[in-house]
C-alpha cells in the first residue's frame, strides 16, 4: 500500500501541511514513523479522508473555475468487473470518475490510495500514474 509524506498528503487533499499535521495530532488522519524518518500516511487512510473532505458543489454554484485539464489526486474507489473498471479520484475539491477497461486499470495498478493524474478532455477522463 502506498504511503505519503505530510507535504504530499497535503497537496493531494488540497490543504496546507499544517492542516494535515493538526488532523494527525487530532486523530482524524492516522500516521506512522519508521525509525527517525518522517511521518507517513497510509494511502487508504488518505483516500478515506479525501472522500469525506469535499462534497460535490450544487450545479451552477460557481461562476468561475480555475480547473486545468490535468488534475493530480488520489484514488478513492475502484470497481472492477470482468471487462470494465470504474475509477474514482479525489483531486482537491474535484471528484473525477473514469470508466476504462479492467486490463488498463490492472496495468496501471489502480487501487484505493494510489496517486493518479486525471486528464480531462470533454467528457472523457484518462488516468496516468506518475
mmCIF file of N, CA and C in Angstrom:
data_model
loop_
_atom_site.group_PDB
_atom_site.id
_atom_site.type_symbol
_atom_site.label_atom_id
_atom_site.label_comp_id
_atom_site.label_asym_id
_atom_site.label_seq_id
_atom_site.Cartn_x
_atom_site.Cartn_y
_atom_site.Cartn_z
ATOM 1 N N UNK A 1 0.857 -1.182 0.000
ATOM 2 C CA UNK A 1 0.000 0.000 0.000
ATOM 3 C C UNK A 1 0.896 1.235 0.000
ATOM 4 N N UNK A 2 0.599 2.208 -0.861
ATOM 5 C CA UNK A 2 1.394 3.432 -0.893
ATOM 6 C C UNK A 2 1.273 4.205 0.421
ATOM 7 N N UNK A 3 2.338 4.923 0.745
ATOM 8 C CA UNK A 3 2.340 5.813 1.909
ATOM 9 C C UNK A 3 2.840 7.176 1.440
ATOM 10 N N UNK A 4 2.326 8.234 2.067
ATOM 11 C CA UNK A 4 2.643 9.592 1.637
ATOM 12 C C UNK A 4 3.182 10.416 2.795
ATOM 13 N N UNK A 5 4.175 11.249 2.502
ATOM 14 C CA UNK A 5 4.689 12.188 3.494
ATOM 15 C C UNK A 5 3.648 13.290 3.685
ATOM 16 N N UNK A 6 3.795 14.058 4.746
ATOM 17 C CA UNK A 6 2.812 15.095 5.080
ATOM 18 C C UNK A 6 2.614 16.085 3.932
ATOM 19 N N UNK A 7 3.688 16.555 3.335
ATOM 20 C CA UNK A 7 3.569 17.537 2.241
ATOM 21 C C UNK A 7 2.835 16.931 1.039
ATOM 22 N N UNK A 8 3.110 15.661 0.732
ATOM 23 C CA UNK A 8 2.427 15.003 -0.381
ATOM 24 C C UNK A 8 0.942 14.835 -0.070
ATOM 25 N N UNK A 9 0.635 14.427 1.155
ATOM 26 C CA UNK A 9 -0.763 14.253 1.568
ATOM 27 C C UNK A 9 -1.506 15.582 1.466
ATOM 28 N N UNK A 10 -0.871 16.658 1.929
ATOM 29 C CA UNK A 10 -1.496 17.978 1.879
ATOM 30 C C UNK A 10 -1.790 18.384 0.440
ATOM 31 N N UNK A 11 -0.833 18.150 -0.453
ATOM 32 C CA UNK A 11 -1.023 18.509 -1.861
ATOM 33 C C UNK A 11 -2.189 17.721 -2.456
ATOM 34 N N UNK A 12 -2.256 16.429 -2.172
ATOM 35 C CA UNK A 12 -3.326 15.604 -2.729
ATOM 36 C C UNK A 12 -4.693 15.994 -2.192
ATOM 37 N N UNK A 13 -4.742 16.457 -0.933
ATOM 38 C CA UNK A 13 -6.014 16.852 -0.327
ATOM 39 C C UNK A 13 -6.382 18.300 -0.605
ATOM 40 N N UNK A 14 -5.429 19.091 -1.098
ATOM 41 C CA UNK A 14 -5.702 20.499 -1.363
ATOM 42 C C UNK A 14 -5.757 21.334 -0.095
ATOM 43 N N UNK A 15 -4.962 20.942 0.921
ATOM 44 C CA UNK A 15 -4.901 21.676 2.182
ATOM 45 C C UNK A 15 -3.436 21.959 2.511
ATOM 46 N N UNK A 16 -3.194 22.699 3.585
ATOM 47 C CA UNK A 16 -1.817 23.020 3.973
ATOM 48 C C UNK A 16 -1.186 21.866 4.756
ATOM 49 N N UNK A 17 0.143 21.882 4.797
ATOM 50 C CA UNK A 17 0.875 20.897 5.604
ATOM 51 C C UNK A 17 0.432 20.974 7.065
ATOM 52 N N UNK A 18 0.245 22.194 7.573
ATOM 53 C CA UNK A 18 -0.168 22.373 8.973
ATOM 54 C C UNK A 18 -1.528 21.746 9.240
ATOM 55 N N UNK A 19 -2.428 21.833 8.279
ATOM 56 C CA UNK A 19 -3.749 21.208 8.442
ATOM 57 C C UNK A 19 -3.599 19.703 8.579
ATOM 58 N N UNK A 20 -2.779 19.092 7.732
ATOM 59 C CA UNK A 20 -2.551 17.643 7.820
ATOM 60 C C UNK A 20 -1.946 17.298 9.177
ATOM 61 N N UNK A 21 -0.986 18.085 9.635
ATOM 62 C CA UNK A 21 -0.383 17.822 10.956
ATOM 63 C C UNK A 21 -1.432 17.902 12.069
ATOM 64 N N UNK A 22 -2.324 18.889 11.996
ATOM 65 C CA UNK A 22 -3.384 19.007 13.010
ATOM 66 C C UNK A 22 -4.317 17.796 12.960
ATOM 67 N N UNK A 23 -4.644 17.342 11.768
ATOM 68 C CA UNK A 23 -5.509 16.168 11.632
ATOM 69 C C UNK A 23 -4.828 14.922 12.201
ATOM 70 N N UNK A 24 -3.510 14.819 12.008
ATOM 71 C CA UNK A 24 -2.766 13.689 12.573
ATOM 72 C C UNK A 24 -2.777 13.791 14.096
ATOM 73 N N UNK A 25 -2.452 14.976 14.617
ATOM 74 C CA UNK A 25 -2.431 15.180 16.077
ATOM 75 C C UNK A 25 -3.801 14.954 16.701
ATOM 76 N N UNK A 26 -4.867 15.319 15.973
ATOM 77 C CA UNK A 26 -6.223 15.182 16.487
ATOM 78 C C UNK A 26 -6.839 13.802 16.259
ATOM 79 N N UNK A 27 -6.116 12.928 15.561
ATOM 80 C CA UNK A 27 -6.602 11.576 15.339
ATOM 81 C C UNK A 27 -7.499 11.401 14.119
ATOM 82 N N UNK A 28 -7.723 12.453 13.352
ATOM 83 C CA UNK A 28 -8.564 12.328 12.154
ATOM 84 C C UNK A 28 -7.857 11.544 11.053
ATOM 85 N N UNK A 29 -6.531 11.657 11.007
ATOM 86 C CA UNK A 29 -5.737 11.015 9.969
ATOM 87 C C UNK A 29 -4.582 10.263 10.628
ATOM 88 N N UNK A 30 -4.617 8.928 10.614
ATOM 89 C CA UNK A 30 -3.528 8.168 11.229
ATOM 90 C C UNK A 30 -2.223 8.352 10.456
ATOM 91 N N UNK A 31 -1.107 8.340 11.174
ATOM 92 C CA UNK A 31 0.218 8.425 10.553
ATOM 93 C C UNK A 31 1.170 7.544 11.347
ATOM 94 N N UNK A 32 2.281 7.197 10.710
ATOM 95 C CA UNK A 32 3.281 6.379 11.384
ATOM 96 C C UNK A 32 4.669 6.863 10.998
ATOM 97 N N UNK A 33 5.607 6.558 11.864
ATOM 98 C CA UNK A 33 7.017 6.848 11.591
ATOM 99 C C UNK A 33 7.772 5.529 11.579
ATOM 100 N N UNK A 34 8.713 5.423 10.668
ATOM 101 C CA UNK A 34 9.608 4.278 10.655
ATOM 102 C C UNK A 34 10.956 4.786 11.129
ATOM 103 N N UNK A 35 11.336 4.363 12.320
ATOM 104 C CA UNK A 35 12.590 4.856 12.902
ATOM 105 C C UNK A 35 12.508 6.346 13.149
ATOM 106 N N UNK A 36 13.545 7.055 12.712
ATOM 107 C CA UNK A 36 13.561 8.512 12.891
ATOM 108 C C UNK A 36 13.134 9.237 11.617
ATOM 109 N N UNK A 37 12.548 8.487 10.667
ATOM 110 C CA UNK A 37 12.122 9.077 9.394
ATOM 111 C C UNK A 37 10.895 9.960 9.555
ATOM 112 N N UNK A 38 10.495 10.606 8.458
ATOM 113 C CA UNK A 38 9.337 11.497 8.511
ATOM 114 C C UNK A 38 8.031 10.718 8.694
ATOM 115 N N UNK A 39 7.043 11.390 9.229
ATOM 116 C CA UNK A 39 5.717 10.779 9.392
ATOM 117 C C UNK A 39 5.150 10.471 8.015
ATOM 118 N N UNK A 40 4.451 9.326 7.921
ATOM 119 C CA UNK A 40 3.839 8.939 6.664
ATOM 120 C C UNK A 40 2.397 8.520 6.906
ATOM 121 N N UNK A 41 1.569 8.808 5.909
ATOM 122 C CA UNK A 41 0.142 8.499 5.967
ATOM 123 C C UNK A 41 -0.129 7.381 4.972
ATOM 124 N N UNK A 42 -0.826 6.352 5.414
ATOM 125 C CA UNK A 42 -1.200 5.240 4.553
ATOM 126 C C UNK A 42 -2.159 5.737 3.467
ATOM 127 N N UNK A 43 -1.983 5.253 2.242
ATOM 128 C CA UNK A 43 -2.809 5.686 1.112
ATOM 129 C C UNK A 43 -4.299 5.454 1.316
ATOM 130 N N UNK A 44 -4.666 4.325 1.917
ATOM 131 C CA UNK A 44 -6.089 4.034 2.140
ATOM 132 C C UNK A 44 -6.694 5.017 3.134
ATOM 133 N N UNK A 45 -5.945 5.380 4.186
ATOM 134 C CA UNK A 45 -6.437 6.369 5.151
ATOM 135 C C UNK A 45 -6.584 7.736 4.496
ATOM 136 N N UNK A 46 -5.618 8.081 3.644
ATOM 137 C CA UNK A 46 -5.679 9.361 2.931
ATOM 138 C C UNK A 46 -6.876 9.393 1.987
ATOM 139 N N UNK A 47 -7.135 8.296 1.308
ATOM 140 C CA UNK A 47 -8.285 8.215 0.402
ATOM 141 C C UNK A 47 -9.593 8.379 1.167
ATOM 142 N N UNK A 48 -9.687 7.784 2.357
ATOM 143 C CA UNK A 48 -10.900 7.899 3.178
ATOM 144 C C UNK A 48 -11.163 9.361 3.529
ATOM 145 N N UNK A 49 -10.125 10.066 3.966
ATOM 146 C CA UNK A 49 -10.287 11.476 4.331
ATOM 147 C C UNK A 49 -10.591 12.316 3.091
ATOM 148 N N UNK A 50 -9.940 12.014 1.965
ATOM 149 C CA UNK A 50 -10.186 12.769 0.726
ATOM 150 C C UNK A 50 -11.638 12.652 0.300
ATOM 151 N N UNK A 51 -12.189 11.467 0.418
ATOM 152 C CA UNK A 51 -13.583 11.259 0.015
ATOM 153 C C UNK A 51 -14.546 12.009 0.926
ATOM 154 N N UNK A 52 -14.178 12.199 2.199
ATOM 155 C CA UNK A 52 -15.033 12.912 3.154
ATOM 156 C C UNK A 52 -14.903 14.423 3.037
ATOM 157 N N UNK A 53 -13.789 14.890 2.513
ATOM 158 C CA UNK A 53 -13.472 16.324 2.529
ATOM 159 C C UNK A 53 -14.389 17.192 1.688
ATOM 160 N N UNK A 54 -14.597 16.777 0.485
ATOM 161 C CA UNK A 54 -15.253 17.673 -0.463
ATOM 162 C C UNK A 54 -16.529 17.056 -1.010
ATOM 163 N N UNK A 55 -17.619 17.657 -0.670
ATOM 164 C CA UNK A 55 -18.879 17.238 -1.264
ATOM 165 C C UNK A 55 -19.028 17.954 -2.590
ATOM 166 N N UNK A 56 -19.731 17.342 -3.501
ATOM 167 C CA UNK A 56 -19.943 17.943 -4.814
ATOM 168 C C UNK A 56 -20.699 19.262 -4.663
ATOM 169 N N UNK A 57 -20.258 20.321 -5.359
ATOM 170 C CA UNK A 57 -20.988 21.588 -5.279
ATOM 171 C C UNK A 57 -22.332 21.471 -5.988
ATOM 172 N N UNK A 58 -23.275 22.302 -5.587
ATOM 173 C CA UNK A 58 -24.569 22.324 -6.263
ATOM 174 C C UNK A 58 -24.361 22.772 -7.703
ATOM 175 N N UNK A 59 -25.122 22.233 -8.645
ATOM 176 C CA UNK A 59 -24.978 22.662 -10.036
ATOM 177 C C UNK A 59 -25.169 24.174 -10.159
ATOM 178 N N UNK A 60 -24.277 24.807 -10.899
ATOM 179 C CA UNK A 60 -24.367 26.247 -11.113
ATOM 180 C C UNK A 60 -23.905 27.081 -9.927
ATOM 181 N N UNK A 61 -23.299 26.448 -8.914
ATOM 182 C CA UNK A 61 -22.896 27.175 -7.709
ATOM 183 C C UNK A 61 -21.662 28.046 -7.934
ATOM 184 N N UNK A 62 -20.887 27.759 -8.966
ATOM 185 C CA UNK A 62 -19.693 28.559 -9.227
ATOM 186 C C UNK A 62 -19.860 29.339 -10.523
ATOM 187 N N UNK A 63 -19.272 30.527 -10.540
ATOM 188 C CA UNK A 63 -19.322 31.343 -11.744
ATOM 189 C C UNK A 63 -18.029 31.215 -12.540
ATOM 190 N N UNK A 64 -16.918 30.956 -11.843
ATOM 191 C CA UNK A 64 -15.615 30.855 -12.494
ATOM 192 C C UNK A 64 -14.931 29.580 -12.022
ATOM 193 N N UNK A 65 -14.068 29.054 -12.847
ATOM 194 C CA UNK A 65 -13.350 27.842 -12.484
ATOM 195 C C UNK A 65 -11.890 27.983 -12.870
ATOM 196 N N UNK A 66 -11.007 27.544 -11.990
ATOM 197 C CA UNK A 66 -9.580 27.562 -12.307
ATOM 198 C C UNK A 66 -9.074 26.166 -12.632
ATOM 199 N N UNK A 67 -9.981 25.216 -12.816
ATOM 200 C CA UNK A 67 -9.575 23.842 -13.099
ATOM 201 C C UNK A 67 -8.804 23.767 -14.409
ATOM 202 N N UNK A 68 -7.773 22.944 -14.413
ATOM 203 C CA UNK A 68 -6.994 22.689 -15.624
ATOM 204 C C UNK A 68 -7.296 21.269 -16.074
ATOM 205 N N UNK A 69 -6.763 20.881 -17.194
ATOM 206 C CA UNK A 69 -7.133 19.583 -17.732
ATOM 207 C C UNK A 69 -6.359 18.409 -17.142
ATOM 208 N N UNK A 70 -5.340 18.630 -16.317
ATOM 209 C CA UNK A 70 -4.619 17.548 -15.641
ATOM 210 C C UNK A 70 -4.733 17.771 -14.143
ATOM 211 N N UNK A 71 -5.409 16.860 -13.475
ATOM 212 C CA UNK A 71 -5.686 17.015 -12.048
ATOM 213 C C UNK A 71 -5.063 15.855 -11.275
ATOM 214 N N UNK A 72 -4.102 16.183 -10.407
ATOM 215 C CA UNK A 72 -3.449 15.160 -9.586
ATOM 216 C C UNK A 72 -4.284 14.909 -8.349
ATOM 217 N N UNK A 73 -4.500 13.647 -8.050
ATOM 218 C CA UNK A 73 -5.298 13.305 -6.881
ATOM 219 C C UNK A 73 -4.983 11.917 -6.374
ATOM 220 N N UNK A 74 -5.913 11.381 -5.618
ATOM 221 C CA UNK A 74 -5.743 10.071 -5.018
ATOM 222 C C UNK A 74 -6.966 9.221 -5.344
ATOM 223 N N UNK A 75 -6.728 7.956 -5.664
ATOM 224 C CA UNK A 75 -7.817 7.043 -5.997
ATOM 225 C C UNK A 75 -8.587 6.731 -4.714
ATOM 226 N N UNK A 76 -9.906 6.979 -4.744
ATOM 227 C CA UNK A 76 -10.741 6.743 -3.564
ATOM 228 C C UNK A 76 -11.635 5.516 -3.706
ATOM 229 N N UNK A 77 -11.806 5.020 -4.942
ATOM 230 C CA UNK A 77 -12.675 3.851 -5.142
ATOM 231 C C UNK A 77 -12.373 3.242 -6.507
ATOM 232 N N UNK A 78 -12.349 1.916 -6.560
ATOM 233 C CA UNK A 78 -12.193 1.198 -7.822
ATOM 234 C C UNK A 78 -13.196 0.054 -7.820
ATOM 235 N N UNK A 79 -14.030 0.005 -8.851
ATOM 236 C CA UNK A 79 -14.989 -1.088 -9.010
ATOM 237 C C UNK A 79 -14.636 -1.785 -10.319
ATOM 238 N N UNK A 80 -14.307 -3.078 -10.216
ATOM 239 C CA UNK A 80 -13.919 -3.863 -11.395
ATOM 240 C C UNK A 80 -14.941 -4.970 -11.650
ATOM 241 N N UNK A 81 -15.227 -5.228 -12.928
ATOM 242 C CA UNK A 81 -15.937 -6.455 -13.277
ATOM 243 C C UNK A 81 -15.025 -7.211 -14.227
ATOM 244 N N UNK A 82 -15.550 -8.112 -15.004
ATOM 245 C CA UNK A 82 -14.678 -8.917 -15.859
ATOM 246 C C UNK A 82 -14.110 -8.146 -17.046
ATOM 247 N N UNK A 83 -14.771 -7.065 -17.451
ATOM 248 C CA UNK A 83 -14.334 -6.318 -18.635
ATOM 249 C C UNK A 83 -13.957 -4.874 -18.325
ATOM 250 N N UNK A 84 -14.722 -4.195 -17.480
ATOM 251 C CA UNK A 84 -14.547 -2.761 -17.250
ATOM 252 C C UNK A 84 -14.176 -2.456 -15.800
ATOM 253 N N UNK A 85 -13.685 -1.222 -15.596
ATOM 254 C CA UNK A 85 -13.390 -0.722 -14.251
ATOM 255 C C UNK A 85 -13.886 0.714 -14.152
ATOM 256 N N UNK A 86 -14.412 1.058 -12.975
ATOM 257 C CA UNK A 86 -14.808 2.426 -12.667
ATOM 258 C C UNK A 86 -13.839 2.917 -11.591
ATOM 259 N N UNK A 87 -13.120 4.000 -11.906
ATOM 260 C CA UNK A 87 -12.097 4.528 -11.007
ATOM 261 C C UNK A 87 -12.507 5.929 -10.575
ATOM 262 N N UNK A 88 -12.568 6.152 -9.251
ATOM 263 C CA UNK A 88 -12.898 7.472 -8.713
ATOM 264 C C UNK A 88 -11.636 8.085 -8.122
ATOM 265 N N UNK A 89 -11.411 9.347 -8.453
ATOM 266 C CA UNK A 89 -10.241 10.086 -7.977
ATOM 267 C C UNK A 89 -10.716 11.361 -7.314
ATOM 268 N N UNK A 90 -10.167 11.660 -6.134
ATOM 269 C CA UNK A 90 -10.423 12.937 -5.472
ATOM 270 C C UNK A 90 -9.191 13.797 -5.692
ATOM 271 N N UNK A 91 -9.354 14.896 -6.417
ATOM 272 C CA UNK A 91 -8.266 15.820 -6.726
ATOM 273 C C UNK A 91 -8.638 17.168 -6.134
ATOM 274 N N UNK A 92 -8.188 17.420 -4.899
ATOM 275 C CA UNK A 92 -8.616 18.632 -4.199
ATOM 276 C C UNK A 92 -10.122 18.573 -4.045
ATOM 277 N N UNK A 93 -10.843 19.623 -4.442
ATOM 278 C CA UNK A 93 -12.292 19.615 -4.293
ATOM 279 C C UNK A 93 -13.024 18.878 -5.418
ATOM 280 N N UNK A 94 -12.278 18.312 -6.370
ATOM 281 C CA UNK A 94 -12.903 17.704 -7.536
ATOM 282 C C UNK A 94 -12.922 16.188 -7.436
ATOM 283 N N UNK A 95 -14.094 15.599 -7.644
ATOM 284 C CA UNK A 95 -14.248 14.147 -7.711
ATOM 285 C C UNK A 95 -14.391 13.788 -9.181
ATOM 286 N N UNK A 96 -13.486 12.940 -9.657
ATOM 287 C CA UNK A 96 -13.491 12.535 -11.058
ATOM 288 C C UNK A 96 -13.745 11.042 -11.145
ATOM 289 N N UNK A 97 -14.512 10.641 -12.133
ATOM 290 C CA UNK A 97 -14.815 9.228 -12.347
ATOM 291 C C UNK A 97 -14.393 8.874 -13.765
ATOM 292 N N UNK A 98 -13.622 7.800 -13.892
ATOM 293 C CA UNK A 98 -13.184 7.335 -15.200
ATOM 294 C C UNK A 98 -13.632 5.894 -15.404
ATOM 295 N N UNK A 99 -14.184 5.627 -16.581
ATOM 296 C CA UNK A 99 -14.520 4.269 -16.976
ATOM 297 C C UNK A 99 -13.462 3.816 -17.967
ATOM 298 N N UNK A 100 -12.866 2.668 -17.691
ATOM 299 C CA UNK A 100 -11.796 2.149 -18.543
ATOM 300 C C UNK A 100 -11.859 0.630 -18.541
ATOM 301 N N UNK A 101 -11.074 0.016 -19.389
ATOM 302 C CA UNK A 101 -11.031 -1.440 -19.380
ATOM 303 C C UNK A 101 -10.408 -1.919 -18.069
ATOM 304 N N UNK A 102 -10.830 -3.088 -17.625
ATOM 305 C CA UNK A 102 -10.239 -3.666 -16.422
ATOM 306 C C UNK A 102 -8.744 -3.889 -16.643
ATOM 307 N N UNK A 103 -8.374 -4.283 -17.860
ATOM 308 C CA UNK A 103 -6.966 -4.518 -18.172
ATOM 309 C C UNK A 103 -6.140 -3.246 -17.946
ATOM 310 N N UNK A 104 -6.663 -2.094 -18.381
ATOM 311 C CA UNK A 104 -5.941 -0.832 -18.198
ATOM 312 C C UNK A 104 -5.794 -0.500 -16.717
ATOM 313 N N UNK A 105 -6.872 -0.674 -15.952
ATOM 314 C CA UNK A 105 -6.813 -0.389 -14.512
ATOM 315 C C UNK A 105 -5.818 -1.310 -13.822
ATOM 316 N N UNK A 106 -5.806 -2.571 -14.210
ATOM 317 C CA UNK A 106 -4.860 -3.527 -13.618
ATOM 318 C C UNK A 106 -3.423 -3.179 -13.987
ATOM 319 N N UNK A 107 -3.179 -2.842 -15.261
ATOM 320 C CA UNK A 107 -1.824 -2.497 -15.709
ATOM 321 C C UNK A 107 -1.293 -1.261 -14.996
ATOM 322 N N UNK A 108 -2.183 -0.285 -14.724
ATOM 323 C CA UNK A 108 -1.773 0.938 -14.022
ATOM 324 C C UNK A 108 -1.651 0.724 -12.520
ATOM 325 N N UNK A 109 -2.126 -0.409 -12.026
ATOM 326 C CA UNK A 109 -2.065 -0.674 -10.588
ATOM 327 C C UNK A 109 -3.001 0.223 -9.804
ATOM 328 N N UNK A 110 -4.152 0.556 -10.382
ATOM 329 C CA UNK A 110 -5.082 1.481 -9.739
ATOM 330 C C UNK A 110 -5.843 0.789 -8.617
ATOM 331 N N UNK A 111 -5.601 1.226 -7.410
ATOM 332 C CA UNK A 111 -6.281 0.746 -6.208
ATOM 333 C C UNK A 111 -6.473 1.931 -5.281
ATOM 334 N N UNK A 112 -7.327 1.786 -4.298
ATOM 335 C CA UNK A 112 -7.577 2.847 -3.324
ATOM 336 C C UNK A 112 -6.255 3.254 -2.682
ATOM 337 N N UNK A 113 -6.010 4.566 -2.651
ATOM 338 C CA UNK A 113 -4.811 5.100 -2.022
ATOM 339 C C UNK A 113 -3.676 5.402 -2.980
ATOM 340 N N UNK A 114 -3.800 5.029 -4.249
ATOM 341 C CA UNK A 114 -2.746 5.277 -5.228
ATOM 342 C C UNK A 114 -2.878 6.692 -5.780
ATOM 343 N N UNK A 115 -1.747 7.376 -5.924
ATOM 344 C CA UNK A 115 -1.745 8.709 -6.535
ATOM 345 C C UNK A 115 -1.943 8.548 -8.036
ATOM 346 N N UNK A 116 -2.765 9.396 -8.626
ATOM 347 C CA UNK A 116 -3.039 9.310 -10.059
ATOM 348 C C UNK A 116 -3.278 10.712 -10.608
ATOM 349 N N UNK A 117 -3.111 10.850 -11.908
ATOM 350 C CA UNK A 117 -3.353 12.113 -12.598
ATOM 351 C C UNK A 117 -4.480 11.891 -13.596
ATOM 352 N N UNK A 118 -5.558 12.636 -13.444
ATOM 353 C CA UNK A 118 -6.687 12.535 -14.368
ATOM 354 C C UNK A 118 -6.529 13.618 -15.431
ATOM 355 N N UNK A 119 -6.607 13.219 -16.680
ATOM 356 C CA UNK A 119 -6.560 14.156 -17.792
ATOM 357 C C UNK A 119 -7.969 14.229 -18.363
ATOM 358 N N UNK A 120 -8.538 15.433 -18.333
ATOM 359 C CA UNK A 120 -9.938 15.593 -18.724
ATOM 360 C C UNK A 120 -10.003 16.259 -20.084
ATOM 361 N N UNK A 121 -10.741 15.629 -20.986
ATOM 362 C CA UNK A 121 -10.976 16.209 -22.308
ATOM 363 C C UNK A 121 -12.435 15.968 -22.634
ATOM 364 N N UNK A 122 -13.189 17.038 -22.746
ATOM 365 C CA UNK A 122 -14.638 16.966 -22.983
ATOM 366 C C UNK A 122 -15.259 16.073 -21.920
ATOM 367 N N UNK A 123 -15.839 14.955 -22.287
ATOM 368 C CA UNK A 123 -16.477 14.075 -21.301
ATOM 369 C C UNK A 123 -15.639 12.831 -21.017
ATOM 370 N N UNK A 124 -14.409 12.792 -21.486
ATOM 371 C CA UNK A 124 -13.549 11.644 -21.265
ATOM 372 C C UNK A 124 -12.543 11.968 -20.171
ATOM 373 N N UNK A 125 -12.308 11.025 -19.252
ATOM 374 C CA UNK A 125 -11.307 11.169 -18.223
ATOM 375 C C UNK A 125 -10.305 10.035 -18.389
ATOM 376 N N UNK A 126 -9.047 10.382 -18.704
ATOM 377 C CA UNK A 126 -7.984 9.393 -18.819
ATOM 378 C C UNK A 126 -7.141 9.462 -17.551
ATOM 379 N N UNK A 127 -6.529 8.359 -17.161
ATOM 380 C CA UNK A 127 -5.767 8.302 -15.917
ATOM 381 C C UNK A 127 -4.333 7.889 -16.209
ATOM 382 N N UNK A 128 -3.369 8.637 -15.652
ATOM 383 C CA UNK A 128 -1.937 8.319 -15.725
ATOM 384 C C UNK A 128 -1.443 8.088 -14.302
ATOM 385 N N UNK A 129 -0.408 7.317 -14.149
ATOM 386 C CA UNK A 129 0.209 7.125 -12.843
ATOM 387 C C UNK A 129 1.598 7.742 -12.903
ATOM 388 N N UNK A 130 1.907 8.727 -12.013
ATOM 389 C CA UNK A 130 3.208 9.393 -12.069
ATOM 390 C C UNK A 130 4.340 8.471 -11.643
#
